[in-house]
Amino acid sequence: MILSSLNLKNFRSHKDTNLKFSDKLNFIIGGNGQGKTTVLESIYYLCTTKSNCSKSDLEVVSFNETGFELNGIFNDLTESKIRIYYSALENKKYYYRDSKLISRSADIIGKFPIVILTPSDHSITQGAPSERRKFIDSIISQASENYLRTIIDYGRTLRQRSSLLFQIKDNRNKNIFSELDAWTEKLVESGLIIINYRKNFAADFIKFIVASYKIIMGETEVPTLRYSFLENYGGSDFKVEFFRLLDLKRNEELRRSTNLVGPHRDEILFEINNMSLKTYGSQGQHKTFQVVLRFAEFFYLKEVMGVVPLFLLDDIFGELDTKRSLKISEYLRELGQTFITMTDLTNLSFMKKNDNDKYITLNSGAVAYG
Amino acid sequence: MQIAEPLLRAIEELSKLPGIGRKTAQRLALHVLKSKDEDVSKLVNSLLELKTKLHYCSKCFNLAEGDLCEICMNTKRDQKLICIVEEASDVIAIEKTNEYNGIYHVIGGTLSPLSGIGPEDLKIKELLKRFENETIEEVILALNADTEGEATSLYLARLVKPLVTRVTRIARGLPIGGDLEFADEATIGRAMLSRNLL
């Protein structure tokens, strides 16, 4: 999958910007506030219908405008034209693929696989467990529509069940326990599907982490990924354990009106030489690990889906030393189409030039190539 | 813009119907305006009759003209087999297949704590009462395959299991006559999981 051209209209600082891309590395260069990251955001929009950083479409619209529009042309075996139009007046977004309106976002997710590395990735290794669950969920969802639906179904089950727990606590209904049992069974049914998917994913994904880590860091350290579910359960009968924990926590669940057992409380632990990254990792180790995770995601999706994802890298060389930057820049050659933002090219003095690369400079709305 | 009040009122009322937006409502209202008087009377009367002549069956809560619905009155149907559905429209869907010869029970919705719908809001007490008076051997759960439908199925299964010999849930899988390649991935995935032994 190759994005050959892109037009942004009233999209943040871009009034009307036309861009042409190389099918290899694209360096997007410009000073602060010239809209480099915004270009990446718009590519993310085209591939997923959503922004990677802001929750509302309205935020993305340029000041004093009533909507934004994005047009992108993808080339695979054939050409696909993607058009997104958002109207702030209707607060509605229209997604067209080859002039056909697509109404369900589930019909898009996973069709244009994409991997994005941004400075906000620090939360994956340094933030709360929910950030790590979100990270692996987004990868598995791209590869499996069934997983995506189960996640949605499970989320709904959680909301229904906690509402019921609240009703029981509120004493509004005392004959509700058999109803709670039914929702508990539903929770376990969907929860087990999620656990199994995540377990298989973790076992697969670690191979990709180890491979990328070796290339970027050399062989001195060994990274691991540990998937911890159902209170760190180590046995083989997940269903029995799931019900046992629910039984054990029943009173606490009722007291707090909260779901206390299930994959929404899973943890994914990253380690280097068996030491917890979150507890003992240095800033540099964190940053490197975040880069490794995104490279691993890229190669994982490429293998599982059989399509080469687009790779977006936002300000990647900022915090890394020259040695690691060099390794990563060599590694970039093994990717497919890649978009890299940076403030100036001096950061790249160590990089070997290649005729297929494109250097795109953004300056106050003007675009220059070369 | 000024529109005659009777027309405006008709548009308002029609646009309250499900699936009808303002534009369609306007088209329908203007169509009625152009129609012959007798055709309009027929339409109005059929709608009124719908409300006055149709009730819910006192046994299964399907739509009925009398106290009992056609299906409950039909002695040729297998009275030992009962199919539980959410709405009367689901009965129509299953009846169209001509594949089912048992009886029904319409529970009138699904459990949804978020919307404040509990078992007492559904026709579940009425269902359990039927087990006292009738000899039922198998319960088929044919609720929607969404989150609430599945939770309600699990709830009902727990309730009726001690009362009958067999509780089943309808299969989820591929549409008949549909090409495998056109089915969505989640459906194919589910069909794979619940495959049958040949």
PDB file of N, CA, C and O in Angstrom, chain A residues 146 149-150 152-154 156-157 183 186 189-190 193, chain B residues 84-86 90 109-110 141-154 169-174 184 186-187 190-191 194:
ATOM      1  N   ASN A 146     -12.818  -9.895  14.260  1.00  0.00           N
ATOM      2  CA  ASN A 146     -13.520 -10.588  15.338  1.00  0.00           C
ATOM      3  C   ASN A 146     -13.071 -10.052  16.700  1.00  0.00           C
ATOM      4  O   ASN A 146     -13.876  -9.861  17.609  1.00  0.00           O
ATOM      5  N   ARG A 149     -14.613  -6.605  17.372  1.00  0.00           N
ATOM      6  CA  ARG A 149     -16.018  -6.700  17.795  1.00  0.00           C
ATOM      7  C   ARG A 149     -16.141  -7.207  19.223  1.00  0.00           C
ATOM      8  O   ARG A 149     -17.012  -6.769  19.981  1.00  0.00           O
ATOM      9  N   THR A 150     -15.272  -8.160  19.578  1.00  0.00           N
ATOM     10  CA  THR A 150     -15.329  -8.700  20.933  1.00  0.00           C
ATOM     11  C   THR A 150     -14.963  -7.626  21.953  1.00  0.00           C
ATOM     12  O   THR A 150     -15.571  -7.534  23.018  1.00  0.00           O
ATOM     13  N   ILE A 152     -15.485  -4.412  21.647  1.00  0.00           N
ATOM     14  CA  ILE A 152     -16.641  -3.516  21.747  1.00  0.00           C
ATOM     15  C   ILE A 152     -17.726  -4.172  22.606  1.00  0.00           C
ATOM     16  O   ILE A 152     -18.304  -3.565  23.506  1.00  0.00           O
ATOM     17  N   ASP A 153     -17.988  -5.441  22.335  1.00  0.00           N
ATOM     18  CA  ASP A 153     -18.999  -6.201  23.073  1.00  0.00           C
ATOM     19  C   ASP A 153     -18.628  -6.305  24.557  1.00  0.00           C
ATOM     20  O   ASP A 153     -19.469  -6.136  25.439  1.00  0.00           O
ATOM     21  N   TYR A 154     -17.345  -6.540  24.815  1.00  0.00           N
ATOM     22  CA  TYR A 154     -16.886  -6.661  26.201  1.00  0.00           C
ATOM     23  C   TYR A 154     -17.039  -5.331  26.943  1.00  0.00           C
ATOM     24  O   TYR A 154     -17.480  -5.288  28.087  1.00  0.00           O
ATOM     25  N   ARG A 156     -19.199  -3.032  26.393  1.00  0.00           N
ATOM     26  CA  ARG A 156     -20.630  -2.830  26.656  1.00  0.00           C
ATOM     27  C   ARG A 156     -21.074  -3.704  27.838  1.00  0.00           C
ATOM     28  O   ARG A 156     -21.839  -3.265  28.686  1.00  0.00           O
ATOM     29  N   THR A 157     -20.575  -4.931  27.867  1.00  0.00           N
ATOM     30  CA  THR A 157     -20.902  -5.830  28.972  1.00  0.00           C
ATOM     31  C   THR A 157     -20.434  -5.232  30.304  1.00  0.00           C
ATOM     32  O   THR A 157     -21.152  -5.273  31.302  1.00  0.00           O
ATOM     33  N   TRP A 183     -25.050 -11.780  33.669  1.00  0.00           N
ATOM     34  CA  TRP A 183     -24.071 -10.822  33.152  1.00  0.00           C
ATOM     35  C   TRP A 183     -22.657 -11.264  33.458  1.00  0.00           C
ATOM     36  O   TRP A 183     -21.721 -11.012  32.692  1.00  0.00           O
ATOM     37  N   LYS A 186     -21.793 -13.741  30.851  1.00  0.00           N
ATOM     38  CA  LYS A 186     -21.522 -13.014  29.594  1.00  0.00           C
ATOM     39  C   LYS A 186     -20.119 -12.392  29.635  1.00  0.00           C
ATOM     40  O   LYS A 186     -19.375 -12.424  28.654  1.00  0.00           O
ATOM     41  N   GLU A 189     -17.643 -15.128  29.080  1.00  0.00           N
ATOM     42  CA  GLU A 189     -17.679 -15.597  27.689  1.00  0.00           C
ATOM     43  C   GLU A 189     -16.827 -14.692  26.779  1.00  0.00           C
ATOM     44  O   GLU A 189     -15.941 -15.170  26.077  1.00  0.00           O
ATOM     45  N   SER A 190     -17.104 -13.380  26.815  1.00  0.00           N
ATOM     46  CA  SER A 190     -16.340 -12.455  25.961  1.00  0.00           C
ATOM     47  C   SER A 190     -14.923 -12.275  26.485  1.00  0.00           C
ATOM     48  O   SER A 190     -13.978 -12.156  25.705  1.00  0.00           O
ATOM     49  N   ILE A 193     -12.442 -14.901  25.320  1.00  0.00           N
ATOM     50  CA  ILE A 193     -12.029 -14.732  23.924  1.00  0.00           C
ATOM     51  C   ILE A 193     -10.885 -13.717  23.863  1.00  0.00           C
ATOM     52  O   ILE A 193      -9.859 -13.944  23.208  1.00  0.00           O
TER      53      ILE A 193
ATOM     54  N   ILE B  84     -38.113 -18.763  22.149  1.00  0.00           N
ATOM     55  CA  ILE B  84     -38.191 -17.462  22.814  1.00  0.00           C
ATOM     56  C   ILE B  84     -37.540 -16.394  21.937  1.00  0.00           C
ATOM     57  O   ILE B  84     -36.394 -16.538  21.495  1.00  0.00           O
ATOM     58  N   VAL B  85     -38.309 -15.334  21.658  1.00  0.00           N
ATOM     59  CA  VAL B  85     -37.784 -14.246  20.829  1.00  0.00           C
ATOM     60  C   VAL B  85     -37.979 -12.912  21.544  1.00  0.00           C
ATOM     61  O   VAL B  85     -38.709 -12.833  22.532  1.00  0.00           O
ATOM     62  N   GLU B  86     -37.311 -11.861  21.013  1.00  0.00           N
ATOM     63  CA  GLU B  86     -37.406 -10.545  21.645  1.00  0.00           C
ATOM     64  C   GLU B  86     -38.717  -9.846  21.310  1.00  0.00           C
ATOM     65  O   GLU B  86     -39.427  -9.355  22.180  1.00  0.00           O
ATOM     66  N   ASP B  90     -39.855 -10.670  15.299  1.00  0.00           N
ATOM     67  CA  ASP B  90     -38.997 -11.857  15.164  1.00  0.00           C
ATOM     68  C   ASP B  90     -39.828 -13.104  14.862  1.00  0.00           C
ATOM     69  O   ASP B  90     -39.382 -14.013  14.155  1.00  0.00           O
ATOM     70  N   GLY B 109     -38.239  -7.626  24.621  1.00  0.00           N
ATOM     71  CA  GLY B 109     -37.027  -6.805  24.806  1.00  0.00           C
ATOM     72  C   GLY B 109     -35.897  -7.634  25.378  1.00  0.00           C
ATOM     73  O   GLY B 109     -35.926  -8.864  25.348  1.00  0.00           O
ATOM     74  N   THR B 110     -34.874  -6.934  25.868  1.00  0.00           N
ATOM     75  CA  THR B 110     -33.734  -7.622  26.485  1.00  0.00           C
ATOM     76  C   THR B 110     -33.373  -6.933  27.793  1.00  0.00           C
ATOM     77  O   THR B 110     -33.739  -5.787  28.016  1.00  0.00           O
ATOM     78  N   LEU B 141     -33.634 -20.657  22.309  1.00  0.00           N
ATOM     79  CA  LEU B 141     -33.402 -19.230  22.520  1.00  0.00           C
ATOM     80  C   LEU B 141     -32.997 -18.593  21.196  1.00  0.00           C
ATOM     81  O   LEU B 141     -31.970 -18.941  20.620  1.00  0.00           O
ATOM     82  N   ALA B 142     -33.851 -17.690  20.693  1.00  0.00           N
ATOM     83  CA  ALA B 142     -33.585 -17.063  19.389  1.00  0.00           C
ATOM     84  C   ALA B 142     -33.542 -15.552  19.540  1.00  0.00           C
ATOM     85  O   ALA B 142     -34.251 -14.821  18.862  1.00  0.00           O
ATOM     86  N   LEU B 143     -32.705 -15.093  20.485  1.00  0.00           N
ATOM     87  CA  LEU B 143     -32.580 -13.650  20.687  1.00  0.00           C
ATOM     88  C   LEU B 143     -31.484 -13.095  19.794  1.00  0.00           C
ATOM     89  O   LEU B 143     -30.687 -13.851  19.242  1.00  0.00           O
ATOM     90  N   ASN B 144     -31.427 -11.780  19.660  1.00  0.00           N
ATOM     91  CA  ASN B 144     -30.412 -11.163  18.810  1.00  0.00           C
ATOM     92  C   ASN B 144     -29.009 -11.477  19.324  1.00  0.00           C
ATOM     93  O   ASN B 144     -28.813 -11.674  20.518  1.00  0.00           O
ATOM     94  N   ALA B 145     -28.051 -11.467  18.407  1.00  0.00           N
ATOM     95  CA  ALA B 145     -26.675 -11.834  18.771  1.00  0.00           C
ATOM     96  C   ALA B 145     -25.877 -10.621  19.232  1.00  0.00           C
ATOM     97  O   ALA B 145     -24.678 -10.549  19.020  1.00  0.00           O
ATOM     98  N   ASP B 146     -26.519  -9.640  19.861  1.00  0.00           N
ATOM     99  CA  ASP B 146     -25.764  -8.506  20.397  1.00  0.00           C
ATOM    100  C   ASP B 146     -25.504  -8.710  21.902  1.00  0.00           C
ATOM    101  O   ASP B 146     -25.910  -9.718  22.470  1.00  0.00           O
ATOM    102  N   THR B 147     -24.828  -7.763  22.509  1.00  0.00           N
ATOM    103  CA  THR B 147     -24.409  -7.919  23.908  1.00  0.00           C
ATOM    104  C   THR B 147     -25.601  -8.231  24.817  1.00  0.00           C
ATOM    105  O   THR B 147     -25.576  -9.194  25.587  1.00  0.00           O
ATOM    106  N   GLU B 148     -26.663  -7.420  24.709  1.00  0.00           N
ATOM    107  CA  GLU B 148     -27.816  -7.585  25.603  1.00  0.00           C
ATOM    108  C   GLU B 148     -28.575  -8.881  25.285  1.00  0.00           C
ATOM    109  O   GLU B 148     -29.043  -9.564  26.186  1.00  0.00           O
ATOM    110  N   GLY B 149     -28.690  -9.188  23.983  1.00  0.00           N
ATOM    111  CA  GLY B 149     -29.389 -10.404  23.582  1.00  0.00           C
ATOM    112  C   GLY B 149     -28.711 -11.641  24.146  1.00  0.00           C
ATOM    113  O   GLY B 149     -29.364 -12.566  24.645  1.00  0.00           O
ATOM    114  N   GLU B 150     -27.378 -11.648  24.092  1.00  0.00           N
ATOM    115  CA  GLU B 150     -26.644 -12.812  24.582  1.00  0.00           C
ATOM    116  C   GLU B 150     -26.739 -12.929  26.103  1.00  0.00           C
ATOM    117  O   GLU B 150     -26.901 -14.026  26.637  1.00  0.00           O
ATOM    118  N   ALA B 151     -26.657 -11.786  26.793  1.00  0.00           N
ATOM    119  CA  ALA B 151     -26.772 -11.829  28.253  1.00  0.00           C
ATOM    120  C   ALA B 151     -28.166 -12.313  28.653  1.00  0.00           C
ATOM    121  O   ALA B 151     -28.312 -13.100  29.585  1.00  0.00           O
ATOM    122  N   THR B 152     -29.185 -11.858  27.929  1.00  0.00           N
ATOM    123  CA  THR B 152     -30.553 -12.284  28.235  1.00  0.00           C
ATOM    124  C   THR B 152     -30.710 -13.785  27.981  1.00  0.00           C
ATOM    125  O   THR B 152     -31.369 -14.492  28.751  1.00  0.00           O
ATOM    126  N   SER B 153     -30.096 -14.281  26.909  1.00  0.00           N
ATOM    127  CA  SER B 153     -30.134 -15.723  26.634  1.00  0.00           C
ATOM    128  C   SER B 153     -29.534 -16.502  27.798  1.00  0.00           C
ATOM    129  O   SER B 153     -30.077 -17.524  28.226  1.00  0.00           O
ATOM    130  N   LEU B 154     -28.390 -16.017  28.282  1.00  0.00           N
ATOM    131  CA  LEU B 154     -27.721 -16.706  29.390  1.00  0.00           C
ATOM    132  C   LEU B 154     -28.614 -16.688  30.639  1.00  0.00           C
ATOM    133  O   LEU B 154     -28.691 -17.668  31.380  1.00  0.00           O
ATOM    134  N   ARG B 169     -29.583 -22.752  21.777  1.00  0.00           N
ATOM    135  CA  ARG B 169     -29.488 -21.381  21.280  1.00  0.00           C
ATOM    136  C   ARG B 169     -29.304 -21.486  19.772  1.00  0.00           C
ATOM    137  O   ARG B 169     -28.542 -22.335  19.305  1.00  0.00           O
ATOM    138  N   ILE B 170     -29.990 -20.666  19.000  1.00  0.00           N
ATOM    139  CA  ILE B 170     -29.859 -20.791  17.548  1.00  0.00           C
ATOM    140  C   ILE B 170     -28.424 -20.517  17.123  1.00  0.00           C
ATOM    141  O   ILE B 170     -27.713 -19.737  17.748  1.00  0.00           O
ATOM    142  N   ALA B 171     -28.020 -21.182  16.023  1.00  0.00           N
ATOM    143  CA  ALA B 171     -26.633 -21.091  15.578  1.00  0.00           C
ATOM    144  C   ALA B 171     -26.345 -19.729  14.976  1.00  0.00           C
ATOM    145  O   ALA B 171     -27.216 -19.060  14.453  1.00  0.00           O
ATOM    146  N   ARG B 172     -25.083 -19.300  15.090  1.00  0.00           N
ATOM    147  CA  ARG B 172     -24.639 -18.085  14.406  1.00  0.00           C
ATOM    148  C   ARG B 172     -23.720 -18.521  13.293  1.00  0.00           C
ATOM    149  O   ARG B 172     -22.811 -19.310  13.502  1.00  0.00           O
ATOM    150  N   GLY B 173     -23.947 -17.982  12.100  1.00  0.00           N
ATOM    151  CA  GLY B 173     -23.065 -18.393  11.012  1.00  0.00           C
ATOM    152  C   GLY B 173     -23.382 -17.712   9.709  1.00  0.00           C
ATOM    153  O   GLY B 173     -23.904 -16.603   9.683  1.00  0.00           O
ATOM    154  N   LEU B 174     -23.062 -18.408   8.648  1.00  0.00           N
ATOM    155  CA  LEU B 174     -23.149 -17.799   7.328  1.00  0.00           C
ATOM    156  C   LEU B 174     -24.579 -17.726   6.824  1.00  0.00           C
ATOM    157  O   LEU B 174     -25.365 -18.625   7.057  1.00  0.00           O
ATOM    158  N   ASP B 184     -18.878 -10.942   6.359  1.00  0.00           N
ATOM    159  CA  ASP B 184     -17.867 -10.181   7.078  1.00  0.00           C
ATOM    160  C   ASP B 184     -17.028 -11.114   7.941  1.00  0.00           C
ATOM    161  O   ASP B 184     -17.442 -12.224   8.268  1.00  0.00           O
ATOM    162  N   ALA B 186     -16.072 -11.197  11.050  1.00  0.00           N
ATOM    163  CA  ALA B 186     -16.525 -11.654  12.359  1.00  0.00           C
ATOM    164  C   ALA B 186     -17.514 -12.818  12.208  1.00  0.00           C
ATOM    165  O   ALA B 186     -17.489 -13.778  12.977  1.00  0.00           O
ATOM    166  N   THR B 187     -18.378 -12.744  11.188  1.00  0.00           N
ATOM    167  CA  THR B 187     -19.351 -13.812  10.972  1.00  0.00           C
ATOM    168  C   THR B 187     -18.655 -15.103  10.553  1.00  0.00           C
ATOM    169  O   THR B 187     -18.958 -16.183  11.071  1.00  0.00           O
ATOM    170  N   ARG B 190     -16.980 -16.579  13.550  1.00  0.00           N
ATOM    171  CA  ARG B 190     -17.934 -17.246  14.438  1.00  0.00           C
ATOM    172  C   ARG B 190     -18.402 -18.574  13.843  1.00  0.00           C
ATOM    173  O   ARG B 190     -18.542 -19.576  14.531  1.00  0.00           O
ATOM    174  N   ALA B 191     -18.617 -18.563  12.522  1.00  0.00           N
ATOM    175  CA  ALA B 191     -19.067 -19.782  11.852  1.00  0.00           C
ATOM    176  C   ALA B 191     -18.000 -20.868  11.951  1.00  0.00           C
ATOM    177  O   ALA B 191     -18.309 -22.058  12.121  1.00  0.00           O
ATOM    178  N   SER B 194     -18.213 -22.367  15.504  1.00  0.00           N
ATOM    179  CA  SER B 194     -19.352 -23.246  15.786  1.00  0.00           C
ATOM    180  C   SER B 194     -19.617 -24.179  14.615  1.00  0.00           C
ATOM    181  O   SER B 194     -20.747 -24.432  14.235  1.00  0.00           O
TER     182      SER B 194
END
